[in-house]
Amino acid sequence: MDLLIGANLDEGSLYLAPLGLLAASTDADVHDVAARFHTEPDAVVRDYRQRHPSAGAAELRVLILGDGLFGSRWGIETHRRSVEDWLVDMLGR
């Protein structure tokens, strides 16, 4: 039996790209997505920028969103909002 182990670093893009929210990502968007999942968004953004120095706003947004929705890869464990709350805010439903 074959076993595949890994991670999808781009899962967060599945929630942004179809809505047209990925390509024009800004630093403010990166901060906003960090604030949706973490109580100290500035520290989170700093940490991700240090770990991914060549990443632009869109890539950082995808990484932080993916970790917020599916678990923190870097052990930045603070209070997270529920996925349902985030989707309601994001999609306006």
Backbone as XML, in Angstrom:
<?xml version="1.0"?>
<chain id="A" units="angstrom">
  <residue number="1" name="MET">
    <atom name="N" x="0.841" y="-1.156" z="0.000"/>
    <atom name="CA" x="0.000" y="0.000" z="0.000"/>
    <atom name="C" x="0.897" y="1.234" z="0.000"/>
  </residue>
  <residue number="2" name="ASP">
    <atom name="N" x="0.628" y="2.160" z="-0.910"/>
    <atom name="CA" x="1.371" y="3.408" z="-0.975"/>
    <atom name="C" x="0.788" y="4.399" z="0.025"/>
  </residue>
  <residue number="3" name="LEU">
    <atom name="N" x="1.660" y="5.241" z="0.560"/>
    <atom name="CA" x="1.241" y="6.269" z="1.503"/>
    <atom name="C" x="1.864" y="7.582" z="1.064"/>
  </residue>
  <residue number="4" name="LEU">
    <atom name="N" x="1.047" y="8.594" z="0.923"/>
    <atom name="CA" x="1.513" y="9.914" z="0.533"/>
    <atom name="C" x="1.443" y="10.820" z="1.757"/>
  </residue>
  <residue number="5" name="ILE">
    <atom name="N" x="2.561" y="11.431" z="2.098"/>
    <atom name="CA" x="2.618" y="12.339" z="3.239"/>
    <atom name="C" x="3.106" y="13.690" z="2.742"/>
  </residue>
  <residue number="6" name="GLY">
    <atom name="N" x="2.449" y="14.738" z="3.175"/>
    <atom name="CA" x="2.883" y="16.060" z="2.763"/>
    <atom name="C" x="1.902" y="17.120" z="3.202"/>
  </residue>
  <residue number="7" name="ALA">
    <atom name="N" x="2.078" y="18.286" z="2.654"/>
    <atom name="CA" x="1.213" y="19.415" z="2.977"/>
    <atom name="C" x="0.941" y="20.198" z="1.704"/>
  </residue>
  <residue number="8" name="ASN">
    <atom name="N" x="-0.180" y="20.835" z="1.676"/>
    <atom name="CA" x="-0.513" y="21.701" z="0.563"/>
    <atom name="C" x="-0.350" y="23.135" z="1.038"/>
  </residue>
  <residue number="9" name="LEU">
    <atom name="N" x="0.754" y="23.743" z="0.677"/>
    <atom name="CA" x="1.040" y="25.094" z="1.133"/>
    <atom name="C" x="0.126" y="26.134" z="0.509"/>
  </residue>
  <residue number="10" name="ASP">
    <atom name="N" x="-0.587" y="25.751" z="-0.527"/>
    <atom name="CA" x="-1.406" y="26.711" z="-1.262"/>
    <atom name="C" x="-2.898" y="26.592" z="-0.987"/>
  </residue>
  <residue number="11" name="GLU">
    <atom name="N" x="-3.273" y="25.825" z="0.022"/>
    <atom name="CA" x="-4.702" y="25.631" z="0.272"/>
    <atom name="C" x="-5.449" y="26.936" z="0.503"/>
  </residue>
  <residue number="12" name="GLY">
    <atom name="N" x="-4.805" y="27.880" z="1.150"/>
    <atom name="CA" x="-5.463" y="29.159" z="1.393"/>
    <atom name="C" x="-5.885" y="29.862" z="0.120"/>
  </residue>
  <residue number="13" name="SER">
    <atom name="N" x="-5.162" y="29.623" z="-0.965"/>
    <atom name="CA" x="-5.514" y="30.278" z="-2.231"/>
    <atom name="C" x="-6.851" y="29.794" z="-2.771"/>
  </residue>
  <residue number="14" name="LEU">
    <atom name="N" x="-7.270" y="28.615" z="-2.373"/>
    <atom name="CA" x="-8.550" y="28.079" z="-2.840"/>
    <atom name="C" x="-9.729" y="28.904" z="-2.336"/>
  </residue>
  <residue number="15" name="TYR">
    <atom name="N" x="-9.508" y="29.676" z="-1.274"/>
    <atom name="CA" x="-10.566" y="30.509" z="-0.706"/>
    <atom name="C" x="-10.502" y="31.941" z="-1.228"/>
  </residue>
  <residue number="16" name="LEU">
    <atom name="N" x="-9.395" y="32.312" z="-1.844"/>
    <atom name="CA" x="-9.221" y="33.690" z="-2.299"/>
    <atom name="C" x="-9.297" y="33.840" z="-3.813"/>
  </residue>
  <residue number="17" name="ALA">
    <atom name="N" x="-8.601" y="32.978" z="-4.536"/>
    <atom name="CA" x="-8.505" y="33.124" z="-5.993"/>
    <atom name="C" x="-9.863" y="33.084" z="-6.704"/>
  </residue>
  <residue number="18" name="PRO">
    <atom name="N" x="-10.747" y="32.138" z="-6.363"/>
    <atom name="CA" x="-12.030" y="32.089" z="-7.084"/>
    <atom name="C" x="-12.878" y="33.349" z="-6.894"/>
  </residue>
  <residue number="19" name="LEU">
    <atom name="N" x="-12.638" y="34.083" z="-5.813"/>
    <atom name="CA" x="-13.396" y="35.303" z="-5.540"/>
    <atom name="C" x="-12.686" y="36.546" z="-6.056"/>
  </residue>
  <residue number="20" name="GLY">
    <atom name="N" x="-11.525" y="36.347" z="-6.711"/>
    <atom name="CA" x="-10.762" y="37.472" z="-7.224"/>
    <atom name="C" x="-10.041" y="38.260" z="-6.149"/>
  </residue>
  <residue number="21" name="LEU">
    <atom name="N" x="-9.776" y="37.634" z="-5.005"/>
    <atom name="CA" x="-9.181" y="38.330" z="-3.869"/>
    <atom name="C" x="-7.684" y="38.075" z="-3.694"/>
  </residue>
  <residue number="22" name="LEU">
    <atom name="N" x="-7.085" y="37.307" z="-4.574"/>
    <atom name="CA" x="-5.685" y="36.922" z="-4.373"/>
    <atom name="C" x="-4.705" y="37.822" z="-5.119"/>
  </residue>
  <residue number="23" name="ALA">
    <atom name="N" x="-4.923" y="38.037" z="-6.379"/>
    <atom name="CA" x="-3.940" y="38.726" z="-7.225"/>
    <atom name="C" x="-3.596" y="40.126" z="-6.727"/>
  </residue>
  <residue number="24" name="ALA">
    <atom name="N" x="-4.554" y="40.844" z="-6.210"/>
    <atom name="CA" x="-4.330" y="42.221" z="-5.779"/>
    <atom name="C" x="-4.080" y="42.334" z="-4.271"/>
  </residue>
  <residue number="25" name="SER">
    <atom name="N" x="-3.605" y="41.263" z="-3.637"/>
    <atom name="CA" x="-3.359" y="41.271" z="-2.188"/>
    <atom name="C" x="-2.374" y="42.363" z="-1.800"/>
  </residue>
  <residue number="26" name="THR">
    <atom name="N" x="-2.664" y="43.009" z="-0.693"/>
    <atom name="CA" x="-1.820" y="44.086" z="-0.173"/>
    <atom name="C" x="-1.300" y="43.712" z="1.214"/>
  </residue>
  <residue number="27" name="ASP">
    <atom name="N" x="-0.391" y="44.516" z="1.740"/>
    <atom name="CA" x="0.087" y="44.297" z="3.105"/>
    <atom name="C" x="-1.058" y="44.408" z="4.107"/>
  </residue>
  <residue number="28" name="ALA">
    <atom name="N" x="-2.005" y="45.292" z="3.835"/>
    <atom name="CA" x="-3.169" y="45.414" z="4.716"/>
    <atom name="C" x="-3.987" y="44.123" z="4.715"/>
  </residue>
  <residue number="29" name="ASP">
    <atom name="N" x="-4.109" y="43.466" z="3.566"/>
    <atom name="CA" x="-4.817" y="42.185" z="3.485"/>
    <atom name="C" x="-4.103" y="41.112" z="4.302"/>
  </residue>
  <residue number="30" name="VAL">
    <atom name="N" x="-2.780" y="41.122" z="4.242"/>
    <atom name="CA" x="-1.995" y="40.152" z="5.023"/>
    <atom name="C" x="-2.266" y="40.357" z="6.505"/>
  </residue>
  <residue number="31" name="HIS">
    <atom name="N" x="-2.236" y="41.595" z="6.949"/>
    <atom name="CA" x="-2.514" y="41.902" z="8.359"/>
    <atom name="C" x="-3.941" y="41.506" z="8.728"/>
  </residue>
  <residue number="32" name="ASP">
    <atom name="N" x="-4.892" y="41.802" z="7.859"/>
    <atom name="CA" x="-6.297" y="41.480" z="8.137"/>
    <atom name="C" x="-6.518" y="39.980" z="8.310"/>
  </residue>
  <residue number="33" name="VAL">
    <atom name="N" x="-5.903" y="39.171" z="7.447"/>
    <atom name="CA" x="-6.099" y="37.724" z="7.567"/>
    <atom name="C" x="-5.415" y="37.204" z="8.834"/>
  </residue>
  <residue number="34" name="ALA">
    <atom name="N" x="-4.281" y="37.778" z="9.203"/>
    <atom name="CA" x="-3.620" y="37.375" z="10.448"/>
    <atom name="C" x="-4.505" y="37.731" z="11.643"/>
  </residue>
  <residue number="35" name="ALA">
    <atom name="N" x="-5.158" y="38.873" z="11.581"/>
    <atom name="CA" x="-6.024" y="39.311" z="12.678"/>
    <atom name="C" x="-7.270" y="38.449" z="12.822"/>
  </residue>
  <residue number="36" name="ARG">
    <atom name="N" x="-7.672" y="37.792" z="11.757"/>
    <atom name="CA" x="-8.845" y="36.916" z="11.832"/>
    <atom name="C" x="-8.585" y="35.663" z="12.663"/>
  </residue>
  <residue number="37" name="PHE">
    <atom name="N" x="-7.320" y="35.277" z="12.766"/>
    <atom name="CA" x="-6.995" y="34.027" z="13.440"/>
    <atom name="C" x="-6.108" y="34.185" z="14.664"/>
  </residue>
  <residue number="38" name="HIS">
    <atom name="N" x="-5.485" y="35.329" z="14.825"/>
    <atom name="CA" x="-4.508" y="35.492" z="15.895"/>
    <atom name="C" x="-4.749" y="36.786" z="16.662"/>
  </residue>
  <residue number="39" name="THR">
    <atom name="N" x="-4.474" y="36.758" z="17.954"/>
    <atom name="CA" x="-4.673" y="37.942" z="18.787"/>
    <atom name="C" x="-3.543" y="38.949" z="18.633"/>
  </residue>
  <residue number="40" name="GLU">
    <atom name="N" x="-2.411" y="38.538" z="18.076"/>
    <atom name="CA" x="-1.288" y="39.443" z="17.856"/>
    <atom name="C" x="-0.868" y="39.395" z="16.379"/>
  </residue>
  <residue number="41" name="PRO">
    <atom name="N" x="-1.681" y="39.994" z="15.518"/>
    <atom name="CA" x="-1.414" y="39.874" z="14.082"/>
    <atom name="C" x="-0.078" y="40.467" z="13.639"/>
  </residue>
  <residue number="42" name="ASP">
    <atom name="N" x="0.367" y="41.537" z="14.269"/>
    <atom name="CA" x="1.651" y="42.131" z="13.869"/>
    <atom name="C" x="2.791" y="41.148" z="14.080"/>
  </residue>
  <residue number="43" name="ALA">
    <atom name="N" x="2.769" y="40.439" z="15.198"/>
    <atom name="CA" x="3.806" y="39.447" z="15.491"/>
    <atom name="C" x="3.740" y="38.285" z="14.500"/>
  </residue>
  <residue number="44" name="VAL">
    <atom name="N" x="2.547" y="37.891" z="14.146"/>
    <atom name="CA" x="2.365" y="36.794" z="13.184"/>
    <atom name="C" x="2.939" y="37.190" z="11.824"/>
  </residue>
  <residue number="45" name="VAL">
    <atom name="N" x="2.589" y="38.379" z="11.358"/>
    <atom name="CA" x="3.079" y="38.835" z="10.052"/>
    <atom name="C" x="4.599" y="38.945" z="10.068"/>
  </residue>
  <residue number="46" name="ARG">
    <atom name="N" x="5.166" y="39.491" z="11.143"/>
    <atom name="CA" x="6.633" y="39.567" z="11.259"/>
    <atom name="C" x="7.266" y="38.188" z="11.163"/>
  </residue>
  <residue number="47" name="ASP">
    <atom name="N" x="6.687" y="37.226" z="11.867"/>
    <atom name="CA" x="7.223" y="35.866" z="11.867"/>
    <atom name="C" x="7.186" y="35.258" z="10.457"/>
  </residue>
  <residue number="48" name="TYR">
    <atom name="N" x="6.062" y="35.402" z="9.779"/>
    <atom name="CA" x="5.950" y="34.852" z="8.435"/>
    <atom name="C" x="6.900" y="35.545" z="7.468"/>
  </residue>
  <residue number="49" name="ARG">
    <atom name="N" x="7.059" y="36.857" z="7.607"/>
    <atom name="CA" x="8.001" y="37.584" z="6.737"/>
    <atom name="C" x="9.437" y="37.116" z="6.966"/>
  </residue>
  <residue number="50" name="GLN">
    <atom name="N" x="9.780" y="36.839" z="8.212"/>
    <atom name="CA" x="11.126" y="36.339" z="8.515"/>
    <atom name="C" x="11.333" y="34.952" z="7.924"/>
  </residue>
  <residue number="51" name="ARG">
    <atom name="N" x="10.330" y="34.122" z="7.991"/>
    <atom name="CA" x="10.445" y="32.748" z="7.484"/>
    <atom name="C" x="10.350" y="32.665" z="5.967"/>
  </residue>
  <residue number="52" name="HIS">
    <atom name="N" x="9.744" y="33.664" z="5.363"/>
    <atom name="CA" x="9.544" y="33.689" z="3.910"/>
    <atom name="C" x="9.943" y="35.067" z="3.381"/>
  </residue>
  <residue number="53" name="PRO">
    <atom name="N" x="11.223" y="35.398" z="3.427"/>
    <atom name="CA" x="11.663" y="36.761" z="3.079"/>
    <atom name="C" x="11.398" y="37.173" z="1.631"/>
  </residue>
  <residue number="54" name="SER">
    <atom name="N" x="11.273" y="36.243" z="0.737"/>
    <atom name="CA" x="11.025" y="36.613" z="-0.658"/>
    <atom name="C" x="9.537" y="36.592" z="-1.018"/>
  </residue>
  <residue number="55" name="ALA">
    <atom name="N" x="8.680" y="36.260" z="-0.060"/>
    <atom name="CA" x="7.241" y="36.160" z="-0.329"/>
    <atom name="C" x="6.612" y="37.540" z="-0.436"/>
  </residue>
  <residue number="56" name="GLY">
    <atom name="N" x="5.745" y="37.675" z="-1.405"/>
    <atom name="CA" x="4.969" y="38.896" z="-1.543"/>
    <atom name="C" x="3.694" y="38.806" z="-0.712"/>
  </residue>
  <residue number="57" name="ALA">
    <atom name="N" x="2.882" y="39.834" z="-0.816"/>
    <atom name="CA" x="1.653" y="39.895" z="-0.025"/>
    <atom name="C" x="0.720" y="38.720" z="-0.309"/>
  </residue>
  <residue number="58" name="ALA">
    <atom name="N" x="0.550" y="38.352" z="-1.563"/>
    <atom name="CA" x="-0.366" y="37.256" z="-1.902"/>
    <atom name="C" x="0.101" y="35.939" z="-1.288"/>
  </residue>
  <residue number="59" name="GLU">
    <atom name="N" x="1.393" y="35.644" z="-1.396"/>
    <atom name="CA" x="1.905" y="34.387" z="-0.842"/>
    <atom name="C" x="1.798" y="34.363" z="0.680"/>
  </residue>
  <residue number="60" name="LEU">
    <atom name="N" x="2.119" y="35.471" z="1.330"/>
    <atom name="CA" x="1.987" y="35.523" z="2.793"/>
    <atom name="C" x="0.530" y="35.359" z="3.216"/>
  </residue>
  <residue number="61" name="ARG">
    <atom name="N" x="-0.359" y="35.993" z="2.488"/>
    <atom name="CA" x="-1.789" y="35.877" z="2.791"/>
    <atom name="C" x="-2.255" y="34.429" z="2.688"/>
  </residue>
  <residue number="62" name="VAL">
    <atom name="N" x="-1.809" y="33.741" z="1.649"/>
    <atom name="CA" x="-2.172" y="32.335" z="1.457"/>
    <atom name="C" x="-1.606" y="31.474" z="2.586"/>
  </residue>
  <residue number="63" name="LEU">
    <atom name="N" x="-0.364" y="31.692" z="2.958"/>
    <atom name="CA" x="0.262" y="30.900" z="4.022"/>
    <atom name="C" x="-0.447" y="31.092" z="5.358"/>
  </residue>
  <residue number="64" name="ILE">
    <atom name="N" x="-0.711" y="32.344" z="5.711"/>
    <atom name="CA" x="-1.364" y="32.630" z="6.996"/>
    <atom name="C" x="-2.795" y="32.102" z="6.991"/>
  </residue>
  <residue number="65" name="LEU">
    <atom name="N" x="-3.502" y="32.282" z="5.893"/>
    <atom name="CA" x="-4.876" y="31.780" z="5.799"/>
    <atom name="C" x="-4.910" y="30.261" z="5.897"/>
  </residue>
  <residue number="66" name="GLY">
    <atom name="N" x="-4.022" y="29.588" z="5.174"/>
    <atom name="CA" x="-3.978" y="28.126" z="5.234"/>
    <atom name="C" x="-3.690" y="27.616" z="6.627"/>
  </residue>
  <residue number="67" name="ASP">
    <atom name="N" x="-2.749" y="28.259" z="7.310"/>
    <atom name="CA" x="-2.443" y="27.848" z="8.681"/>
    <atom name="C" x="-3.606" y="28.146" z="9.616"/>
  </residue>
  <residue number="68" name="GLY">
    <atom name="N" x="-4.265" y="29.275" z="9.403"/>
    <atom name="CA" x="-5.401" y="29.624" z="10.256"/>
    <atom name="C" x="-6.560" y="28.657" z="10.095"/>
  </residue>
  <residue number="69" name="LEU">
    <atom name="N" x="-6.815" y="28.248" z="8.863"/>
    <atom name="CA" x="-7.928" y="27.337" z="8.603"/>
    <atom name="C" x="-7.614" y="25.885" z="8.937"/>
  </residue>
  <residue number="70" name="PHE">
    <atom name="N" x="-6.367" y="25.490" z="8.702"/>
    <atom name="CA" x="-6.040" y="24.064" z="8.784"/>
    <atom name="C" x="-4.990" y="23.712" z="9.824"/>
  </residue>
  <residue number="71" name="GLY">
    <atom name="N" x="-4.567" y="24.662" z="10.639"/>
    <atom name="CA" x="-3.593" y="24.371" z="11.690"/>
    <atom name="C" x="-2.309" y="25.135" z="11.489"/>
  </residue>
  <residue number="72" name="SER">
    <atom name="N" x="-1.754" y="25.601" z="12.562"/>
    <atom name="CA" x="-0.547" y="26.418" z="12.502"/>
    <atom name="C" x="0.688" y="25.563" z="12.282"/>
  </residue>
  <residue number="73" name="ARG">
    <atom name="N" x="1.381" y="25.830" z="11.200"/>
    <atom name="CA" x="2.612" y="25.116" z="10.894"/>
    <atom name="C" x="3.751" y="25.563" z="11.801"/>
  </residue>
  <residue number="74" name="TRP">
    <atom name="N" x="3.737" y="26.805" z="12.244"/>
    <atom name="CA" x="4.881" y="27.366" z="12.962"/>
    <atom name="C" x="4.682" y="27.394" z="14.463"/>
  </residue>
  <residue number="75" name="GLY">
    <atom name="N" x="3.595" y="26.883" z="14.973"/>
    <atom name="CA" x="3.384" y="26.857" z="16.410"/>
    <atom name="C" x="3.001" y="28.203" z="16.985"/>
  </residue>
  <residue number="76" name="ILE">
    <atom name="N" x="2.504" y="29.093" z="16.166"/>
    <atom name="CA" x="2.019" y="30.379" z="16.660"/>
    <atom name="C" x="0.606" y="30.115" z="17.159"/>
  </residue>
  <residue number="77" name="GLU">
    <atom name="N" x="0.483" y="29.727" z="18.391"/>
    <atom name="CA" x="-0.812" y="29.328" z="18.919"/>
    <atom name="C" x="-1.385" y="30.445" z="19.766"/>
  </residue>
  <residue number="78" name="THR">
    <atom name="N" x="-2.350" y="31.125" z="19.217"/>
    <atom name="CA" x="-3.108" y="32.128" z="19.948"/>
    <atom name="C" x="-4.571" y="31.820" z="19.700"/>
  </residue>
  <residue number="79" name="HIS">
    <atom name="N" x="-5.423" y="32.679" z="20.190"/>
    <atom name="CA" x="-6.854" y="32.422" z="20.029"/>
    <atom name="C" x="-7.244" y="32.541" z="18.573"/>
  </residue>
  <residue number="80" name="ARG">
    <atom name="N" x="-7.860" y="31.503" z="18.066"/>
    <atom name="CA" x="-8.319" y="31.493" z="16.681"/>
    <atom name="C" x="-9.827" y="31.603" z="16.653"/>
  </residue>
  <residue number="81" name="ARG">
    <atom name="N" x="-10.298" y="32.290" z="15.649"/>
    <atom name="CA" x="-11.730" y="32.325" z="15.435"/>
    <atom name="C" x="-12.117" y="31.061" z="14.697"/>
  </residue>
  <residue number="82" name="SER">
    <atom name="N" x="-13.363" y="30.732" z="14.772"/>
    <atom name="CA" x="-13.806" y="29.526" z="14.078"/>
    <atom name="C" x="-13.805" y="29.758" z="12.569"/>
  </residue>
  <residue number="83" name="VAL">
    <atom name="N" x="-13.647" y="28.698" z="11.829"/>
    <atom name="CA" x="-13.681" y="28.770" z="10.369"/>
    <atom name="C" x="-15.018" y="29.335" z="9.906"/>
  </residue>
  <residue number="84" name="GLU">
    <atom name="N" x="-16.088" y="28.953" z="10.580"/>
    <atom name="CA" x="-17.411" y="29.433" z="10.190"/>
    <atom name="C" x="-17.503" y="30.952" z="10.330"/>
  </residue>
  <residue number="85" name="ASP">
    <atom name="N" x="-16.975" y="31.503" z="11.436"/>
    <atom name="CA" x="-16.985" y="32.959" z="11.621"/>
    <atom name="C" x="-16.204" y="33.648" z="10.519"/>
  </residue>
  <residue number="86" name="TRP">
    <atom name="N" x="-15.052" y="33.076" z="10.173"/>
    <atom name="CA" x="-14.224" y="33.682" z="9.139"/>
    <atom name="C" x="-14.946" y="33.672" z="7.799"/>
  </residue>
  <residue number="87" name="LEU">
    <atom name="N" x="-15.553" y="32.555" z="7.456"/>
    <atom name="CA" x="-16.247" y="32.448" z="6.172"/>
    <atom name="C" x="-17.433" y="33.425" z="6.119"/>
  </residue>
  <residue number="88" name="VAL">
    <atom name="N" x="-18.143" y="33.573" z="7.213"/>
    <atom name="CA" x="-19.246" y="34.517" z="7.246"/>
    <atom name="C" x="-18.732" y="35.933" z="6.997"/>
  </residue>
  <residue number="89" name="ASP">
    <atom name="N" x="-17.638" y="36.301" z="7.651"/>
    <atom name="CA" x="-17.058" y="37.635" z="7.457"/>
    <atom name="C" x="-16.563" y="37.805" z="6.017"/>
  </residue>
  <residue number="90" name="MET">
    <atom name="N" x="-15.881" y="36.807" z="5.521"/>
    <atom name="CA" x="-15.253" y="36.894" z="4.199"/>
    <atom name="C" x="-16.283" y="36.918" z="3.082"/>
  </residue>
  <residue number="91" name="LEU">
    <atom name="N" x="-17.285" y="36.069" z="3.193"/>
    <atom name="CA" x="-18.275" y="35.930" z="2.125"/>
    <atom name="C" x="-19.528" y="36.759" z="2.357"/>
  </residue>
  <residue number="92" name="GLY">
    <atom name="N" x="-19.636" y="37.355" z="3.543"/>
    <atom name="CA" x="-20.780" y="38.207" z="3.839"/>
    <atom name="C" x="-22.092" y="37.469" z="3.971"/>
  </residue>
  <residue number="93" name="ARG">
    <atom name="N" x="-22.019" y="36.246" z="4.501"/>
    <atom name="CA" x="-23.266" y="35.469" z="4.640"/>
    <atom name="C" x="-23.587" y="35.229" z="6.086"/>
  </residue>
</chain>
